[in-house]
Coordinates of C-alpha atoms in Angstrom, one line a residue:
Chain A
M175 CA -4.4 -54.5 -28.3
Q176 CA -1.2 -52.5 -29.0
R177 CA -0.8 -49.8 -31.6
S178 CA 2.5 -48.7 -33.1
S179 CA 3.6 -45.2 -32.1
S180 CA 3.5 -44.0 -35.7
G181 CA 0.0 -45.2 -36.1
W182 CA -1.1 -43.4 -33.0
F183 CA 0.6 -40.2 -34.3
I184 CA -1.2 -40.3 -37.7
E185 CA -4.5 -41.0 -36.2
N186 CA -4.2 -38.1 -33.8
A187 CA -2.7 -35.8 -36.4
A188 CA -5.9 -36.3 -38.5
K189 CA -8.0 -35.5 -35.4
V190 CA -6.0 -32.3 -34.8
R191 CA -6.5 -31.3 -38.4
L192 CA -10.2 -31.9 -38.2
I193 CA -10.5 -29.8 -35.1
A194 CA -8.4 -27.0 -36.6
E195 CA -10.5 -26.9 -39.8
S196 CA -13.8 -26.9 -38.0
S197 CA -12.7 -24.2 -35.6
Q198 CA -11.4 -22.1 -38.5
A199 CA -14.8 -22.4 -40.2
F200 CA -16.5 -21.4 -36.9
F201 CA -14.3 -18.3 -36.6
L202 CA -15.1 -17.4 -40.3
V203 CA -18.8 -17.6 -39.5
L204 CA -18.3 -15.5 -36.4
L205 CA -16.2 -12.9 -38.3
S206 CA -18.8 -12.5 -41.0
L207 CA -21.5 -12.3 -38.4
R208 CA -19.6 -9.5 -36.7
R209 CA -19.2 -7.7 -40.0
A210 CA -22.9 -7.9 -40.6
V211 CA -23.6 -6.5 -37.1
V212 CA -21.1 -3.7 -37.5
L213 CA -22.5 -2.8 -41.0
S214 CA -26.1 -2.7 -39.9
A215 CA -25.1 -0.6 -36.9
V216 CA -23.4 1.8 -39.1
M217 CA -26.3 2.0 -41.5
L218 CA -28.9 2.2 -38.8
L219 CA -27.1 4.6 -36.5
P220 CA -24.9 6.8 -38.6
A221 CA -24.9 9.7 -36.1
M222 CA -23.7 7.5 -33.3
A223 CA -21.0 5.9 -35.3
L224 CA -19.7 9.3 -36.3
Q225 CA -19.7 10.4 -32.7
A226 CA -17.7 7.4 -31.6
D227 CA -15.0 8.2 -34.2
D228 CA -14.7 11.9 -33.7
S229 CA -15.2 12.3 -30.0
K230 CA -12.2 13.7 -28.2
V231 CA -11.6 13.9 -24.5
R232 CA -11.0 17.4 -23.3
L233 CA -10.8 19.3 -20.1
L234 CA -13.9 21.1 -18.8
G235 CA -13.5 23.9 -16.3
S236 CA -15.8 26.4 -14.6
S237 CA -13.7 29.4 -15.6
N238 CA -10.8 30.2 -17.9
N239 CA -8.4 28.6 -15.4
A240 CA -8.6 25.3 -17.2
K241 CA -7.4 26.7 -20.5
Q242 CA -3.7 26.8 -21.4
L243 CA -2.6 24.4 -18.8
T244 CA 0.5 22.3 -19.5
T245 CA 0.2 18.5 -19.3
E246 CA 2.4 18.5 -16.2
T247 CA 0.0 20.9 -14.4
I248 CA -3.1 19.0 -15.5
R249 CA -1.5 15.8 -14.1
E250 CA -0.6 17.5 -10.9
I251 CA -4.1 18.7 -10.5
F252 CA -5.8 15.3 -11.2
F253 CA -3.3 13.5 -8.9
M254 CA -4.6 16.0 -6.3
R255 CA -1.2 17.5 -5.6
L256 CA -2.1 21.1 -6.4
S257 CA -4.7 22.8 -4.2
T258 CA -5.0 26.3 -5.7
W259 CA -5.1 28.0 -9.1
P260 CA -2.3 30.6 -9.7
D261 CA -4.8 33.3 -8.5
G262 CA -5.1 31.6 -5.1
T263 CA -8.6 30.3 -5.5
P264 CA -9.2 26.6 -4.6
I265 CA -9.2 23.9 -7.2
H266 CA -12.2 21.5 -7.1
V267 CA -11.6 18.3 -9.1
F268 CA -14.5 16.1 -10.4
V269 CA -14.0 12.6 -11.9
L270 CA -16.1 9.8 -13.1
P271 CA -16.0 6.3 -11.5
D272 CA -12.7 4.4 -12.1
N273 CA -14.3 2.0 -14.6
H274 CA -16.2 4.6 -16.6
P275 CA -15.0 4.5 -20.3
L276 CA -14.5 8.3 -20.4
H277 CA -12.5 8.3 -17.2
I278 CA -10.3 5.5 -18.6
R279 CA -9.8 7.5 -21.8
F280 CA -9.1 10.7 -19.9
A281 CA -6.5 9.1 -17.8
K282 CA -4.7 7.5 -20.8
E283 CA -5.1 10.2 -23.5
I284 CA -4.8 13.4 -21.5
L285 CA -2.8 12.4 -18.4
G286 CA -0.8 9.6 -19.9
V287 CA -1.4 7.3 -16.9
Y288 CA -3.7 4.4 -16.1
P289 CA -6.7 4.7 -13.8
F290 CA -5.2 2.3 -11.2
Q291 CA -2.3 4.8 -10.7
L292 CA -4.8 7.6 -10.0
R293 CA -6.7 5.5 -7.6
S294 CA -3.6 4.3 -5.8
A295 CA -2.3 7.9 -5.5
W296 CA -5.7 9.2 -4.1
D297 CA -6.0 6.4 -1.6
R298 CA -2.5 7.1 -0.3
L299 CA -3.2 10.8 0.1
V300 CA -6.5 10.2 1.9
F301 CA -5.3 7.5 4.3
S302 CA -2.1 9.2 5.2
G303 CA -3.9 12.5 5.7
T304 CA -1.6 14.3 3.2
G305 CA -4.4 15.1 0.7
V306 CA -8.0 14.8 -0.3
S307 CA -9.6 12.7 -3.0
P308 CA -11.5 14.2 -6.0
T309 CA -15.3 14.3 -6.0
T310 CA -16.7 11.3 -7.9
V311 CA -19.8 12.0 -10.0
E312 CA -21.8 9.2 -11.6
S313 CA -22.4 10.6 -15.1
E314 CA -21.2 13.1 -17.7
E315 CA -24.4 15.1 -17.2
E316 CA -23.7 15.3 -13.5
M317 CA -20.1 16.3 -14.2
R318 CA -21.2 19.2 -16.4
A319 CA -23.8 20.4 -13.9
R320 CA -21.5 20.3 -10.9
I321 CA -18.7 22.0 -12.8
E322 CA -21.1 24.8 -14.0
S323 CA -22.2 25.4 -10.4
T324 CA -18.8 25.1 -8.6
P325 CA -16.4 28.0 -9.0
G326 CA -12.8 26.9 -9.6
S327 CA -13.8 23.4 -10.6
I328 CA -12.3 21.2 -13.3
G329 CA -13.3 17.9 -14.9
Y330 CA -13.5 16.4 -18.4
T331 CA -15.9 15.7 -21.2
D332 CA -15.8 14.5 -24.8
T333 CA -16.0 17.2 -27.4
I334 CA -19.3 16.4 -29.0
S335 CA -21.5 15.8 -26.0
G336 CA -19.7 18.8 -24.4
D337 CA -20.8 21.1 -27.2
H338 CA -24.5 20.5 -26.6
Chain B
M8 CA -2.8 7.7 24.6
R9 CA -5.6 5.5 26.0
S10 CA -6.2 2.2 24.5
V11 CA -9.6 0.4 24.3
N12 CA -9.7 -3.3 23.8
F13 CA -12.7 -3.9 21.6
D14 CA -12.5 -7.7 22.2
V15 CA -13.4 -7.1 25.8
I16 CA -16.5 -5.1 24.7
F17 CA -17.6 -7.3 21.7
G18 CA -15.9 -10.5 22.7
K19 CA -15.8 -13.2 20.1
A20 CA -18.7 -11.6 18.2
A21 CA -16.4 -8.8 16.8
P22 CA -15.7 -10.5 13.5
M23 CA -19.3 -11.5 13.0
I24 CA -20.5 -7.9 13.8
L25 CA -17.9 -6.5 11.4
C26 CA -18.9 -9.0 8.6
S27 CA -22.6 -8.3 8.9
L28 CA -21.9 -4.6 8.9
L29 CA -19.9 -5.0 5.7
T30 CA -22.8 -7.0 4.2
L31 CA -25.3 -4.4 5.2
L32 CA -23.3 -1.7 3.6
M33 CA -22.8 -3.6 0.4
P34 CA -25.8 -2.6 -1.7
T35 CA -25.6 1.1 -0.8
G36 CA -22.3 1.7 -2.6
V37 CA -21.5 4.4 -0.2
A38 CA -19.1 7.1 -1.6
A39 CA -16.9 9.3 0.5
L40 CA -18.9 11.8 2.5
E41 CA -18.4 15.4 1.5
W42 CA -19.6 18.8 2.8
L43 CA -19.0 22.4 1.9
D44 CA -17.9 21.8 -1.7
G45 CA -15.5 19.1 -0.6
K46 CA -13.8 21.3 2.0
V47 CA -14.7 18.6 4.6
Q48 CA -14.3 14.9 3.6
V49 CA -14.8 11.8 5.6
H50 CA -13.4 8.5 4.5
G51 CA -13.3 5.1 6.2
F52 CA -12.4 1.5 5.8
A53 CA -13.1 -1.8 7.6
G54 CA -11.5 -5.1 7.0
Q55 CA -11.9 -8.6 8.5
G56 CA -9.1 -11.1 8.0
A57 CA -8.8 -14.9 8.4
T58 CA -5.5 -16.7 8.8
Y59 CA -4.5 -20.3 8.5
T60 CA -1.1 -21.9 9.0
D61 CA -0.1 -25.5 8.9
H62 CA 2.8 -25.0 11.4
N63 CA 3.6 -22.1 13.7
Q64 CA 1.0 -19.3 14.2
V65 CA 0.3 -15.9 12.7
F66 CA -2.3 -13.5 14.1
G67 CA -3.7 -15.7 16.8
S68 CA -4.3 -19.5 16.8
S69 CA -4.0 -19.8 13.0
H70 CA -3.8 -23.6 13.2
D71 CA -7.6 -23.6 13.6
V72 CA -8.1 -20.6 11.3
S73 CA -7.8 -17.4 13.3
L74 CA -10.3 -14.6 12.8
D75 CA -8.2 -12.4 15.1
F76 CA -7.3 -9.8 12.4
R77 CA -9.3 -6.7 11.9
E78 CA -8.5 -3.2 10.8
M79 CA -11.0 -0.2 10.8
G80 CA -10.3 3.4 10.3
L81 CA -12.2 6.7 10.1
T82 CA -10.4 9.6 8.4
T83 CA -11.5 13.3 8.4
S84 CA -10.0 16.0 6.4
V85 CA -10.8 19.7 6.7
K86 CA -9.6 22.5 4.5
P87 CA -10.2 25.8 6.3
L88 CA -7.9 27.6 3.8
P89 CA -7.2 26.4 0.2
N90 CA -3.6 25.5 1.1
L91 CA -4.2 24.3 4.7
L92 CA -5.3 20.7 5.3
I93 CA -6.1 19.4 8.8
S94 CA -6.6 15.7 9.0
A95 CA -7.0 13.0 11.6
Q96 CA -7.4 9.2 11.5
G97 CA -8.7 7.0 14.3
L98 CA -7.7 3.4 13.9
Y99 CA -8.8 0.2 15.5
R100 CA -6.5 -2.7 14.7
D101 CA -6.3 -6.2 16.2
A102 CA -3.9 -8.9 15.0
G103 CA -3.4 -11.8 17.4
G104 CA -0.6 -11.4 19.9
S105 CA 1.2 -8.9 17.8
D106 CA -1.3 -6.0 18.1
T107 CA -3.6 -5.8 21.1
Q108 CA -3.5 -2.0 21.3
G109 CA -7.1 -1.6 20.1
V110 CA -8.2 2.0 19.2
R111 CA -5.4 4.5 18.6
L112 CA -4.9 7.9 17.1
D113 CA -3.1 7.1 13.9
F114 CA -2.5 10.6 12.8
A115 CA -3.7 14.1 13.6
Q116 CA -1.8 16.7 11.6
A117 CA -1.9 20.1 9.9
D118 CA -0.3 20.5 6.4
Y119 CA 0.4 23.8 4.7
S120 CA 1.8 24.0 1.2
H121 CA 2.5 26.7 -1.4
A122 CA 3.1 26.4 -5.1
F123 CA 5.8 28.4 -6.9
L124 CA 7.2 28.7 -10.4
D125 CA 3.9 28.4 -12.3
S126 CA 2.9 25.5 -10.0
A127 CA 6.0 23.4 -10.9
L128 CA 7.4 23.6 -7.4
V129 CA 5.4 22.9 -4.3
I130 CA 6.9 23.4 -0.8
G131 CA 5.1 22.4 2.3
V132 CA 5.3 21.8 6.0
R133 CA 3.4 19.3 8.1
G134 CA 3.2 18.8 11.9
G135 CA 1.4 16.9 14.6
R136 CA 1.1 13.1 14.9
V137 CA 2.3 12.3 11.4
K138 CA 2.6 9.1 9.3
L139 CA 6.2 8.0 8.8
P140 CA 7.1 8.3 5.1
F141 CA 9.2 5.2 4.5
G142 CA 9.5 3.1 1.3
L143 CA 6.6 2.4 -1.0
Y144 CA 3.9 1.2 1.5
N145 CA 4.6 2.4 5.0
D146 CA 2.4 5.6 4.9
T147 CA -0.9 3.8 4.4
R148 CA -0.1 0.1 5.3
D149 CA -3.1 -0.4 7.6
V150 CA -5.5 -0.1 4.6
L151 CA -5.8 -3.2 2.5
W152 CA -6.7 -1.1 -0.5
T153 CA -3.1 0.3 -0.6
R154 CA -1.3 -3.0 -0.1
P155 CA -0.6 -5.5 -2.9
T156 CA -1.3 -8.4 -0.6
V157 CA -3.0 -9.1 2.8
L158 CA 0.4 -9.4 4.4
L159 CA 3.0 -6.9 3.1
P160 CA 6.6 -8.2 2.5
Q161 CA 7.6 -9.0 6.1
S162 CA 11.3 -8.4 5.5
I163 CA 10.6 -4.7 5.5
Y164 CA 7.1 -4.1 6.8
F165 CA 7.0 -6.1 9.9
D166 CA 3.4 -7.0 10.8
T167 CA 3.8 -9.8 13.4
L168 CA 6.6 -8.2 15.4
A169 CA 5.5 -5.7 18.0
L170 CA 8.0 -3.2 16.7
R171 CA 5.5 -2.4 13.9
Q172 CA 3.5 0.0 15.9
G173 CA 6.5 2.3 16.3
M174 CA 7.1 2.3 12.6
L175 CA 3.8 3.7 11.6
S176 CA 3.5 7.2 13.0
G177 CA 5.3 9.6 15.3
D178 CA 4.9 13.0 16.9
G179 CA 6.9 15.5 14.9
G180 CA 7.1 17.8 11.9
A181 CA 8.1 17.4 8.3
L182 CA 9.3 19.7 5.5
Y183 CA 8.7 18.6 1.9
G184 CA 9.2 19.8 -1.6
R185 CA 8.2 18.5 -5.1
Y186 CA 9.4 19.7 -8.4
T187 CA 7.9 18.8 -11.8
H188 CA 9.8 19.3 -15.1
G189 CA 8.2 17.8 -18.2
E190 CA 7.9 14.1 -17.7
H191 CA 10.1 14.1 -14.6
R192 CA 9.1 14.6 -11.0
Y193 CA 11.4 14.9 -8.0
G194 CA 10.5 15.1 -4.3
L195 CA 12.1 15.3 -1.0
E196 CA 10.6 14.9 2.5
F197 CA 12.4 15.3 5.8
L198 CA 10.8 14.4 9.0
T199 CA 11.9 14.7 12.6
F200 CA 9.8 12.9 15.2
E201 CA 9.7 11.5 18.7
T202 CA 9.7 7.7 18.7
Q203 CA 6.8 5.9 20.4
D204 CA 9.0 4.0 22.9
N205 CA 6.3 2.6 25.0
T206 CA 4.1 1.4 22.1
G207 CA 4.0 -2.3 21.3
G208 CA 7.4 -4.0 21.6
V209 CA 9.5 -1.0 20.6
A210 CA 11.4 -1.0 23.9
A211 CA 12.4 -4.7 23.4
F212 CA 13.8 -3.8 19.9
W213 CA 15.8 -0.7 21.2
T214 CA 17.3 -2.8 24.0
G215 CA 17.6 -6.0 22.1
I216 CA 16.2 -7.8 25.1
P217 CA 12.9 -9.5 24.2
S218 CA 11.4 -9.4 27.7
V219 CA 12.0 -5.8 28.5
K220 CA 9.0 -3.5 29.3
T221 CA 10.3 0.0 29.8
A222 CA 7.6 1.5 32.0
A223 CA 8.8 -0.6 34.9
Q224 CA 12.5 -0.6 34.2
G225 CA 13.5 2.9 33.0
N226 CA 12.8 5.4 30.3
F227 CA 14.2 6.4 26.9
G228 CA 15.4 9.9 26.0
G229 CA 17.8 11.5 23.5
R230 CA 17.5 13.4 20.3
P231 CA 14.5 13.1 18.0
A232 CA 14.6 10.5 15.2
F233 CA 15.0 11.5 11.5
I234 CA 13.5 10.1 8.4
G235 CA 14.4 11.3 4.9
R236 CA 12.7 10.1 1.7
T237 CA 13.4 11.3 -1.8
F238 CA 11.8 10.1 -5.0
Y239 CA 12.0 10.4 -8.7
E240 CA 9.1 9.7 -11.0
W241 CA 8.9 9.4 -14.8
M242 CA 5.8 9.7 -16.9
G243 CA 3.3 10.2 -14.1
G244 CA 4.6 7.2 -12.1
R245 CA 5.4 4.7 -14.9
V246 CA 8.8 4.5 -13.2
K247 CA 9.2 5.3 -9.5
L248 CA 12.5 5.3 -7.7
L249 CA 12.7 6.1 -4.0
F250 CA 15.4 6.2 -1.3
S251 CA 14.3 6.4 2.3
I252 CA 16.4 6.4 5.5
V253 CA 15.5 6.3 9.2
D254 CA 18.0 7.3 11.8
I255 CA 17.3 6.8 15.4
E256 CA 19.4 7.2 18.6
R257 CA 17.9 6.4 22.0
D258 CA 19.5 6.8 25.5
F259 CA 18.1 4.4 28.2
H260 CA 18.0 5.6 31.8
S261 CA 17.5 2.7 34.1
S262 CA 15.3 3.0 37.1
N263 CA 16.2 -0.4 38.8
A264 CA 19.2 -2.5 39.6
I265 CA 18.7 -5.2 36.9
Y266 CA 19.6 -3.0 34.0
Q267 CA 22.3 -0.3 33.5
N268 CA 21.9 2.8 31.4
G269 CA 22.3 2.0 27.7
N270 CA 22.4 3.5 24.2
T271 CA 21.0 2.3 20.9
K272 CA 21.6 3.6 17.4
I273 CA 19.5 2.3 14.5
T274 CA 19.9 3.2 10.8
F275 CA 17.6 1.7 8.2
P276 CA 18.2 2.7 4.5
L277 CA 15.8 1.4 1.9
F278 CA 15.9 1.6 -1.9
S279 CA 12.7 1.2 -3.8
A280 CA 11.9 0.8 -7.5
Q281 CA 8.6 0.2 -9.3
Y282 CA 7.6 0.0 -13.0
N283 CA 3.9 0.3 -13.8
A284 CA 2.6 -0.8 -17.2
E285 CA -1.1 -1.0 -18.0
K286 CA -1.4 -4.7 -17.2
W287 CA 1.5 -5.3 -14.9
S288 CA 3.7 -3.8 -12.3
L289 CA 7.2 -4.8 -11.1
T290 CA 8.3 -3.8 -7.7
A291 CA 11.5 -4.3 -5.6
E292 CA 12.8 -2.9 -2.4
Y293 CA 16.2 -3.5 -0.8
G294 CA 17.5 -2.3 2.6
W295 CA 19.3 -3.2 5.7
I296 CA 18.9 -2.4 9.4
D297 CA 22.1 -1.4 11.1
S298 CA 22.0 -1.5 14.9
Q299 CA 24.6 -0.6 17.6
R300 CA 23.9 -1.1 21.3
S301 CA 25.9 -0.5 24.4
G302 CA 25.2 -0.7 28.1
Y303 CA 21.9 -2.2 29.4
S304 CA 23.4 -5.4 30.9
P305 CA 27.0 -6.8 31.3
S306 CA 25.9 -10.3 30.2
L307 CA 24.9 -9.0 26.8
Q308 CA 28.4 -7.7 26.0
N309 CA 29.4 -11.2 25.0
F310 CA 27.1 -11.2 22.0
P311 CA 28.8 -9.5 19.1
T312 CA 25.6 -9.3 17.1
W313 CA 23.8 -7.7 20.0
K314 CA 26.4 -4.9 20.0
Q315 CA 26.7 -4.4 16.3
N316 CA 24.5 -6.0 13.6
T317 CA 23.5 -5.5 10.0
S318 CA 20.5 -7.3 8.5
E319 CA 19.5 -7.8 4.9
N320 CA 15.9 -7.1 3.8
F321 CA 14.6 -7.3 0.3
Y322 CA 11.8 -8.5 -2.0
M323 CA 10.8 -8.7 -5.7
Q324 CA 7.2 -8.6 -6.7
G325 CA 5.2 -8.8 -9.9
E326 CA 1.6 -7.9 -10.3
Y327 CA -0.7 -8.7 -13.2
R328 CA -4.1 -7.0 -13.7
F329 CA -6.4 -9.4 -15.7
T330 CA -9.2 -6.9 -15.5
P331 CA -9.3 -3.6 -13.6
D332 CA -11.1 -5.5 -10.8
F333 CA -9.0 -8.6 -10.7
S334 CA -5.3 -9.0 -10.3
A335 CA -2.7 -11.5 -9.2
V336 CA 0.6 -11.0 -7.4
L337 CA 3.8 -13.1 -7.1
R338 CA 6.6 -12.2 -4.7
Y339 CA 9.8 -13.5 -3.2
D340 CA 10.7 -11.9 0.1
V341 CA 13.9 -12.4 2.1
L342 CA 14.9 -11.4 5.6
H343 CA 18.3 -12.2 7.0
L344 CA 18.7 -10.9 10.5
N345 CA 22.5 -10.9 10.0
R346 CA 23.7 -10.5 6.5
E347 CA 27.0 -12.2 7.2
D348 CA 25.2 -15.3 8.5
R349 CA 22.3 -15.9 6.1
D350 CA 21.6 -19.5 7.3
G351 CA 21.6 -18.4 11.0
R352 CA 24.1 -21.0 12.1
E353 CA 26.6 -18.7 13.8
M354 CA 23.9 -16.7 15.5
S355 CA 22.4 -19.9 16.8
Q356 CA 25.8 -21.1 18.0
M357 CA 26.2 -17.8 19.9
T358 CA 23.2 -18.6 21.9
G359 CA 24.6 -22.0 22.7
G360 CA 22.0 -23.6 20.5
M361 CA 19.2 -22.3 22.6
V362 CA 17.8 -20.4 19.7
A363 CA 17.4 -22.4 16.4
P364 CA 19.1 -21.2 13.2
H365 CA 15.7 -20.7 11.5
R366 CA 14.9 -17.9 13.9
F367 CA 17.5 -15.7 12.1
Y368 CA 16.1 -15.8 8.5
A369 CA 12.8 -16.0 6.6
R370 CA 12.4 -16.5 2.9
D371 CA 8.8 -16.2 1.8
L372 CA 7.4 -17.1 -1.6
T373 CA 4.0 -15.5 -2.0
A374 CA 1.2 -15.8 -4.5
G375 CA -2.0 -13.8 -4.1
V376 CA -5.1 -12.5 -5.8
R377 CA -7.2 -9.4 -5.3
W378 CA -10.8 -9.0 -6.5
E379 CA -12.9 -5.9 -6.2
F380 CA -16.1 -7.8 -6.6
A381 CA -18.4 -4.8 -6.0
R382 CA -17.6 -1.1 -5.9
N383 CA -15.6 -0.3 -2.7
F384 CA -15.5 -4.0 -1.7
L385 CA -12.2 -5.9 -2.0
L386 CA -11.4 -9.5 -1.3
A387 CA -7.7 -10.4 -1.2
V388 CA -6.2 -13.9 -0.6
D389 CA -2.5 -14.8 -0.4
Y390 CA -0.6 -18.0 0.0
H391 CA 2.8 -17.9 1.6
Y392 CA 5.4 -20.7 1.6
V393 CA 7.9 -19.6 4.3
N394 CA 11.2 -21.1 5.1
G395 CA 12.5 -19.6 8.4
T396 CA 10.8 -18.1 11.4
A397 CA 12.6 -14.7 11.8
W398 CA 9.4 -12.6 11.6
L399 CA 7.1 -14.8 13.7
N400 CA 6.3 -13.5 17.1
E401 CA 6.7 -15.3 20.4
K402 CA 3.3 -14.3 21.8
D403 CA 1.5 -16.3 19.2
N404 CA 4.3 -18.9 19.2
P405 CA 5.5 -19.6 22.8
T406 CA 7.7 -22.5 21.8
L407 CA 9.3 -20.8 18.8
N408 CA 12.9 -21.2 20.0
N409 CA 12.5 -24.9 20.7
P410 CA 14.7 -27.1 18.4
G411 CA 11.6 -29.1 17.5
T412 CA 9.8 -26.0 16.0
S413 CA 9.1 -26.3 12.3
S414 CA 11.3 -24.1 10.2
H415 CA 9.0 -24.3 7.2
F416 CA 5.3 -23.4 7.1
S417 CA 2.5 -22.5 4.8
L418 CA 0.3 -19.5 5.5
F419 CA -3.1 -18.7 4.0
T420 CA -4.3 -15.3 4.7
T421 CA -7.4 -13.6 3.4
M422 CA -9.2 -10.3 4.0
L423 CA -12.5 -8.8 3.1
S424 CA -12.5 -5.0 3.1
F425 CA -14.9 -2.2 2.6
R426 CA -14.0 1.5 2.1
F427 CA -15.7 4.7 1.4

């Protein structure tokens, strides 16, 4: 049984159209489902939605040291290339784990770099003996507690939770 | 420095002990150990590799899958003063016939730095046994976490040649400075060090005589070696440009009748460039090794490339990060032992055909993946398709120079590594 090539083409074009149409319909359903979920989330949890929109990453320091730093200096500090504040006291840097959403935002929004660049720089310092790594804490609560209790320390938070 | 061969102590069980140790540590998610507000830090890493080749051998008898590839390190840093850092790293490494040194002191150094100009300028000094700052990867190349692949580009970071041990660290001192201005960073390091002439196969490289072992035949002296490295970085490392150069001169004093006194001069400049985007990175390094030798043996004077030679060493590499934990890498790496004779024909003729042309070049196409499957656990796998045997070592390949030796080979190498 042999089919002409044009016949084959028409038959398959029809199949392709069918697949395209049905997948389009599927995506439309998905999209409306997503809208419904988002809407209900917004209605049910207005406070949380507001927080997600307004939260801003900012530096958190144990003293006035962390205020009025230039972006370059902040970057040097978090890349662990500066060991002391201008007054000679040691800097102690706290960070969240590499895959923590706040760490990712801090790296991108405040430092203008990607988390993998920070990790790579810290590994190089540690394993060549030319520097130390920052202290990793597991949560934002731990970050705030450690910074409060450690003189000369610096870390980050997002504005709303930081104001509690 | 005393070496301990762990294989003698643990025998063939070493890889199994290491693997079970890794598995035991897995659920704990150990972080770096810290005391006194981070003034004392202890870090470590342990990796076990497996290597397979279809022809020729890399890191042991890789025809039958060699497990003879391990790296373990323990690093301690102490900050007695805010600007003073004292650090040391003990390293155990084993890689087939190319590294049988066992335990070694990788570095033990003191580093003092001071910031000026509102912290924009940092000047520092470092001394002791220090890591050699060269190119993008040399400083930390024994740690899988800081390498893009299990095996670094062999044109520049020799791993199978015994020369590698001498490229890693040296006893000396360094001066460095870094300056930051807006989105721009500049840096300069200058290091002077004593070469480790009796480590690995360094003596064979200095003399250009593969079989030479200096301890029995003489000793090396002369001025200390120099390394300079300068860098420019834009946007916190989005763009990185580096230039490194090593300059070495050794005088050989013969202690027997077989060899005469000799002199060797080596210069190795290297240009490095890297672009880092969120999902991908592009990297390239290009350099050449210029060597000049005189003396040693009258019979060698007939080999022009023994007396004066310039190689060509470069690679291009692309990395893509599918997720923060999973990435892939593709690389083309080229080594021409003589840049005027890229197919090795003239070099081979010079040996009267005793050494095959493929011993003088190696072109390696590499594809690899890296997966951090749990926090602090990394699995890396690379596949290399290699044309040319220039970077293979003769201990793992005793018949390498025979005309029948395969010039092409495939290499699979994988490593599981844990760090804290």
